[in-house]
C-alpha cells in the first residue's frame, strides 16, 4: 500500500512539474495585444521580423531600429487593441533592407536591359535600384514612405552617380501608378502586397513582378517560387 501511495505522489509531482514547465514556455506578454520576441514581435499569432544586415549598421537606419524597438516596448503595455494597432503602422512603414546577398541573387532571376524601368515600392535605401542602374543601365523608380529611408536612398543614388537613372519618391506606394514598369521588385509584408494587388493587376502585359520572401496573393495565377542559394523569391509575369 505504501508503494502505491508513493507512486501516486510521484505521479502528481511529475504532472505538476510538466504543467509548470509548459506555462513557463509561454512568453510573459503573450496575452497582450502584441509582445516582443528576440528579433521582432508577434501580434494576433503572426510574427513580424526586423531585417538588419551589415549595410545599415552604423548608418541612419540604426536610429530607425531604435525607434522601432521603442515602439515595441510601448506596445507591450498597450491597454487597447487600437493603440497596439497604431504601433503596427510604425512597423509597416519601417526600413528593413534586403540583404546584399539577396540583391546579388536577384540578378540571377532578372536581367533588365538598358533603358528598361524597374519599380521598387518600399525601396528602402534603393540598393536594388542603384545596383540595376550601375550593372545594367536600367532606370529605377523608388517609392518610400519612411522619410529617413527616402533620404538615405537619395544619398545612395547620388553617391553612386546614377541620379540620371534613378528617382526616389517619398510617398505611399498605394497611391502611385505602376503602369510604366517593366519590372516590379518588392520586399514587403504580404498584407501590404495584397493592398497593392489592384496596382499589380493594372500592369501591362509581360511585366515581371518579383517578391522577396513573401508570396503574392493567390489571385495572381502562375507565380513561381524560385530559390537562389538561401534566398526565396516569388515571380509572376503579367499575362
Coordinates of C-alpha atoms in Angstrom, one line a residue:
X1 CA 0.0 0.0 0.0
X2 CA 2.8 2.4 0.9
X3 CA 4.5 1.8 -2.5
X4 CA 1.2 2.6 -4.3
X5 CA 0.8 5.9 -2.3
X6 CA 4.4 6.8 -3.1
X7 CA 3.7 6.1 -6.8
X8 CA 0.6 8.4 -6.7
X9 CA 2.5 11.2 -5.0
X10 CA 5.4 10.9 -7.5
X11 CA 3.0 10.9 -10.4
X12 CA 1.2 14.0 -9.2
X13 CA 4.6 15.7 -8.7
X14 CA 5.7 14.9 -12.2
X15 CA 2.3 16.1 -13.6
X16 CA 2.6 19.4 -11.7
X17 CA 6.2 19.9 -12.9
X18 CA 5.1 19.3 -16.5
X19 CA 2.3 21.9 -16.2
X20 CA 4.6 24.5 -14.7
X21 CA 7.2 23.8 -17.5
X22 CA 4.5 24.2 -20.2
X23 CA 3.3 27.6 -18.8
X24 CA 6.9 28.8 -18.3
X25 CA 7.5 28.3 -22.1
X26 CA 4.7 30.9 -22.9
X27 CA 6.1 34.4 -23.3
X28 CA 5.1 36.6 -20.4
X29 CA 3.4 39.1 -22.7
X30 CA 1.6 36.5 -24.9
X31 CA -1.8 37.5 -23.6
X32 CA -1.4 41.1 -24.6
X33 CA -2.2 42.6 -28.0
X34 CA 1.3 42.0 -29.1
X35 CA 4.6 41.1 -27.5
X36 CA 8.3 41.4 -28.3
X37 CA 10.5 38.5 -29.4
X38 CA 14.3 38.4 -29.8
X39 CA 14.1 39.6 -33.4
X40 CA 10.8 41.2 -33.8
X41 CA 7.3 40.9 -32.3
X42 CA 4.1 38.8 -32.5
X43 CA 0.6 40.1 -32.9
X44 CA -2.5 38.0 -33.4
X45 CA -0.4 34.9 -33.8
X46 CA 1.7 36.4 -36.6
X47 CA 5.4 37.2 -36.3
X48 CA 6.9 40.3 -37.7
X49 CA 10.7 40.3 -38.0
X50 CA 13.1 43.3 -38.4
X51 CA 15.7 42.9 -41.0
X52 CA 19.1 44.3 -40.2
X53 CA 22.3 43.5 -42.1
X54 CA 25.8 44.8 -42.3
X55 CA 24.9 47.6 -44.7
X56 CA 22.7 49.6 -42.3
X57 CA 24.6 49.0 -39.0
X58 CA 26.2 52.3 -38.0
X59 CA 24.1 54.3 -40.5
X60 CA 21.0 56.3 -40.3
X61 CA 18.8 53.2 -40.3
X62 CA 20.2 52.2 -36.9
X63 CA 18.3 55.1 -35.4
X64 CA 15.2 53.7 -37.1
X65 CA 15.7 50.4 -35.5
X66 CA 16.0 52.1 -32.1
X67 CA 12.7 53.9 -32.7
X68 CA 11.0 50.7 -33.7
X69 CA 12.2 48.9 -30.6
X70 CA 10.9 51.8 -28.5
X71 CA 7.5 51.3 -30.3
X72 CA 7.7 47.6 -29.3
X73 CA 8.2 48.4 -25.7
X74 CA 5.3 50.9 -25.7
X75 CA 3.0 48.4 -27.3
X76 CA 3.8 45.7 -24.8
X77 CA 1.8 47.7 -22.2
X78 CA -0.8 49.0 -24.7
X79 CA -4.2 48.8 -22.9
X80 CA -6.3 48.5 -26.1
X81 CA -6.1 46.7 -29.4
X82 CA -6.5 50.1 -31.2
X83 CA -3.4 51.5 -29.5
X84 CA -1.4 48.4 -30.3
X85 CA -2.6 48.5 -33.9
X86 CA -1.4 52.1 -34.2
X87 CA 2.1 50.9 -33.5
X88 CA 1.8 48.4 -36.3
X89 CA 1.6 51.3 -38.6
X90 CA 5.1 52.3 -37.5
X91 CA 6.4 48.9 -38.3
X92 CA 4.7 48.7 -41.6
X93 CA 6.5 51.9 -42.6
X94 CA 9.8 50.7 -41.2
X95 CA 13.0 50.2 -43.1
X96 CA 14.1 46.6 -43.4
X97 CA 16.8 46.4 -46.1
X98 CA 17.2 43.4 -48.4
X99 CA 20.4 41.5 -47.6
X100 CA 23.1 42.4 -50.0
X101 CA 23.4 38.7 -50.9
X102 CA 19.7 38.7 -51.8
X103 CA 20.3 41.6 -54.2
X104 CA 23.0 39.6 -55.9
X105 CA 20.7 36.6 -56.1
X106 CA 18.0 38.8 -57.7
X107 CA 20.2 39.3 -60.8
X108 CA 20.2 35.6 -61.4
X109 CA 16.4 35.8 -61.9
X110 CA 16.0 39.1 -63.8
X111 CA 18.4 40.8 -66.2
X112 CA 16.9 44.1 -67.2
X113 CA 18.0 45.7 -70.4
X114 CA 19.4 49.2 -70.6
X115 CA 16.6 51.7 -70.6
X116 CA 14.0 49.4 -69.1
X117 CA 12.2 50.5 -65.9
X118 CA 12.3 48.9 -62.5
X119 CA 9.8 50.0 -59.9
X120 CA 10.5 49.3 -56.3
X121 CA 7.6 50.1 -53.9
X122 CA 9.1 50.4 -50.4
X123 CA 12.6 50.8 -51.9
X124 CA 14.3 51.5 -48.6
X125 CA 17.9 52.7 -49.3
X126 CA 17.4 52.0 -53.0
X127 CA 20.2 49.3 -53.1
X128 CA 18.3 47.3 -55.7
X129 CA 17.7 50.3 -58.0
X130 CA 21.3 51.5 -57.6
X131 CA 22.6 48.1 -58.5
X132 CA 20.3 47.8 -61.5
X133 CA 21.4 51.2 -62.8
X134 CA 25.1 50.6 -62.3
X135 CA 25.1 47.0 -63.6
X136 CA 22.5 47.1 -66.4
X137 CA 21.9 50.8 -67.2
X138 CA 18.2 50.3 -66.2
X139 CA 16.0 53.1 -65.0
X140 CA 14.8 52.9 -61.4
X141 CA 11.8 54.4 -59.7
X142 CA 11.7 54.0 -56.0
X143 CA 8.8 54.8 -53.7
X144 CA 9.4 55.1 -49.9
X145 CA 7.0 56.2 -47.2
X146 CA 9.6 56.5 -44.5
X147 CA 11.3 60.0 -44.7
X148 CA 14.6 58.8 -43.2
X149 CA 14.8 55.8 -45.6
X150 CA 13.9 58.1 -48.5
X151 CA 16.7 60.5 -47.6
X152 CA 19.1 57.6 -47.3
X153 CA 18.0 56.4 -50.7
X154 CA 18.6 59.7 -52.3
X155 CA 22.0 59.9 -50.7
X156 CA 22.9 56.4 -52.0
X157 CA 21.8 57.4 -55.6
X158 CA 23.9 60.5 -55.5
X159 CA 26.9 58.7 -54.1
X160 CA 26.6 56.0 -56.8
X161 CA 26.5 58.7 -59.6
X162 CA 23.2 57.4 -61.0
X163 CA 21.0 60.4 -60.5
X164 CA 20.2 60.4 -64.2
X165 CA 18.8 56.9 -64.0
X166 CA 17.2 56.5 -60.5
X167 CA 14.5 58.7 -59.0
X168 CA 13.1 58.4 -55.4
X169 CA 9.6 59.5 -54.5
X170 CA 8.7 59.9 -50.8
X171 CA 5.1 58.7 -50.5
X172 CA 2.6 55.9 -50.3
X173 CA 3.0 53.2 -52.9
X174 CA -0.7 52.6 -52.9
X175 CA -1.2 56.0 -54.5
X176 CA 1.4 55.5 -57.2
X177 CA 0.8 54.4 -60.8
X178 CA 2.6 51.2 -61.7
X179 CA 1.7 51.1 -65.4
X180 CA 5.1 52.2 -66.8
X181 CA 7.2 49.5 -65.2
X182 CA 8.9 46.6 -67.0
X183 CA 9.9 45.1 -63.6
X184 CA 8.4 45.4 -60.2
X185 CA 10.5 44.3 -57.2
X186 CA 9.2 44.1 -53.7
X187 CA 10.3 43.3 -50.2
X188 CA 7.1 43.9 -48.3
X189 CA 4.9 42.1 -45.8
X190 CA 2.3 40.0 -47.5
X191 CA -0.6 42.2 -46.2
X192 CA 0.9 45.2 -47.9
X193 CA 1.4 43.2 -51.1
X194 CA -2.3 42.4 -51.0
X195 CA -3.1 46.1 -50.7
X196 CA -1.1 46.7 -53.9
X197 CA -3.0 43.9 -55.8
X198 CA -5.1 46.4 -57.9
X199 CA -1.8 48.1 -58.9
X200 CA -0.2 44.8 -59.9
X201 CA -3.2 43.8 -61.9
X202 CA -3.0 47.1 -63.8
X203 CA 0.5 46.4 -65.1
X204 CA 1.0 46.0 -68.8
X205 CA 1.3 42.5 -70.3
X206 CA 4.7 40.9 -69.8
X207 CA 5.7 42.9 -66.8
X208 CA 7.7 40.8 -64.4
X209 CA 6.9 41.1 -60.7
X210 CA 9.4 39.7 -58.1
X211 CA 8.6 39.5 -54.4
X212 CA 11.4 38.6 -52.0
X213 CA 10.5 36.1 -49.2
X214 CA 6.7 36.8 -49.2
X215 CA 4.3 35.2 -51.8
X216 CA 1.9 37.3 -53.7
X217 CA -1.9 36.9 -53.4
X218 CA -3.3 33.7 -55.0
X219 CA -5.3 35.8 -57.4
X220 CA -2.1 36.3 -59.4
X221 CA -2.1 32.9 -61.0
X222 CA 1.0 31.3 -62.3
X223 CA 3.5 32.8 -59.8
X224 CA 6.6 30.7 -59.3
X225 CA 8.7 30.1 -56.2
X226 CA 12.4 30.3 -57.1
X227 CA 15.2 29.6 -54.6
X228 CA 18.7 31.0 -55.2
X229 CA 21.1 29.8 -52.5
X230 CA 19.4 30.7 -49.2
X231 CA 17.1 33.3 -50.7
X232 CA 13.5 32.7 -51.8
X233 CA 11.7 34.8 -54.5
X234 CA 8.2 34.6 -55.9
X235 CA 7.9 35.6 -59.5
X236 CA 4.8 36.5 -61.5
X237 CA 4.6 37.6 -65.1
X238 CA 1.5 39.6 -66.1
X239 CA -0.3 37.6 -68.7

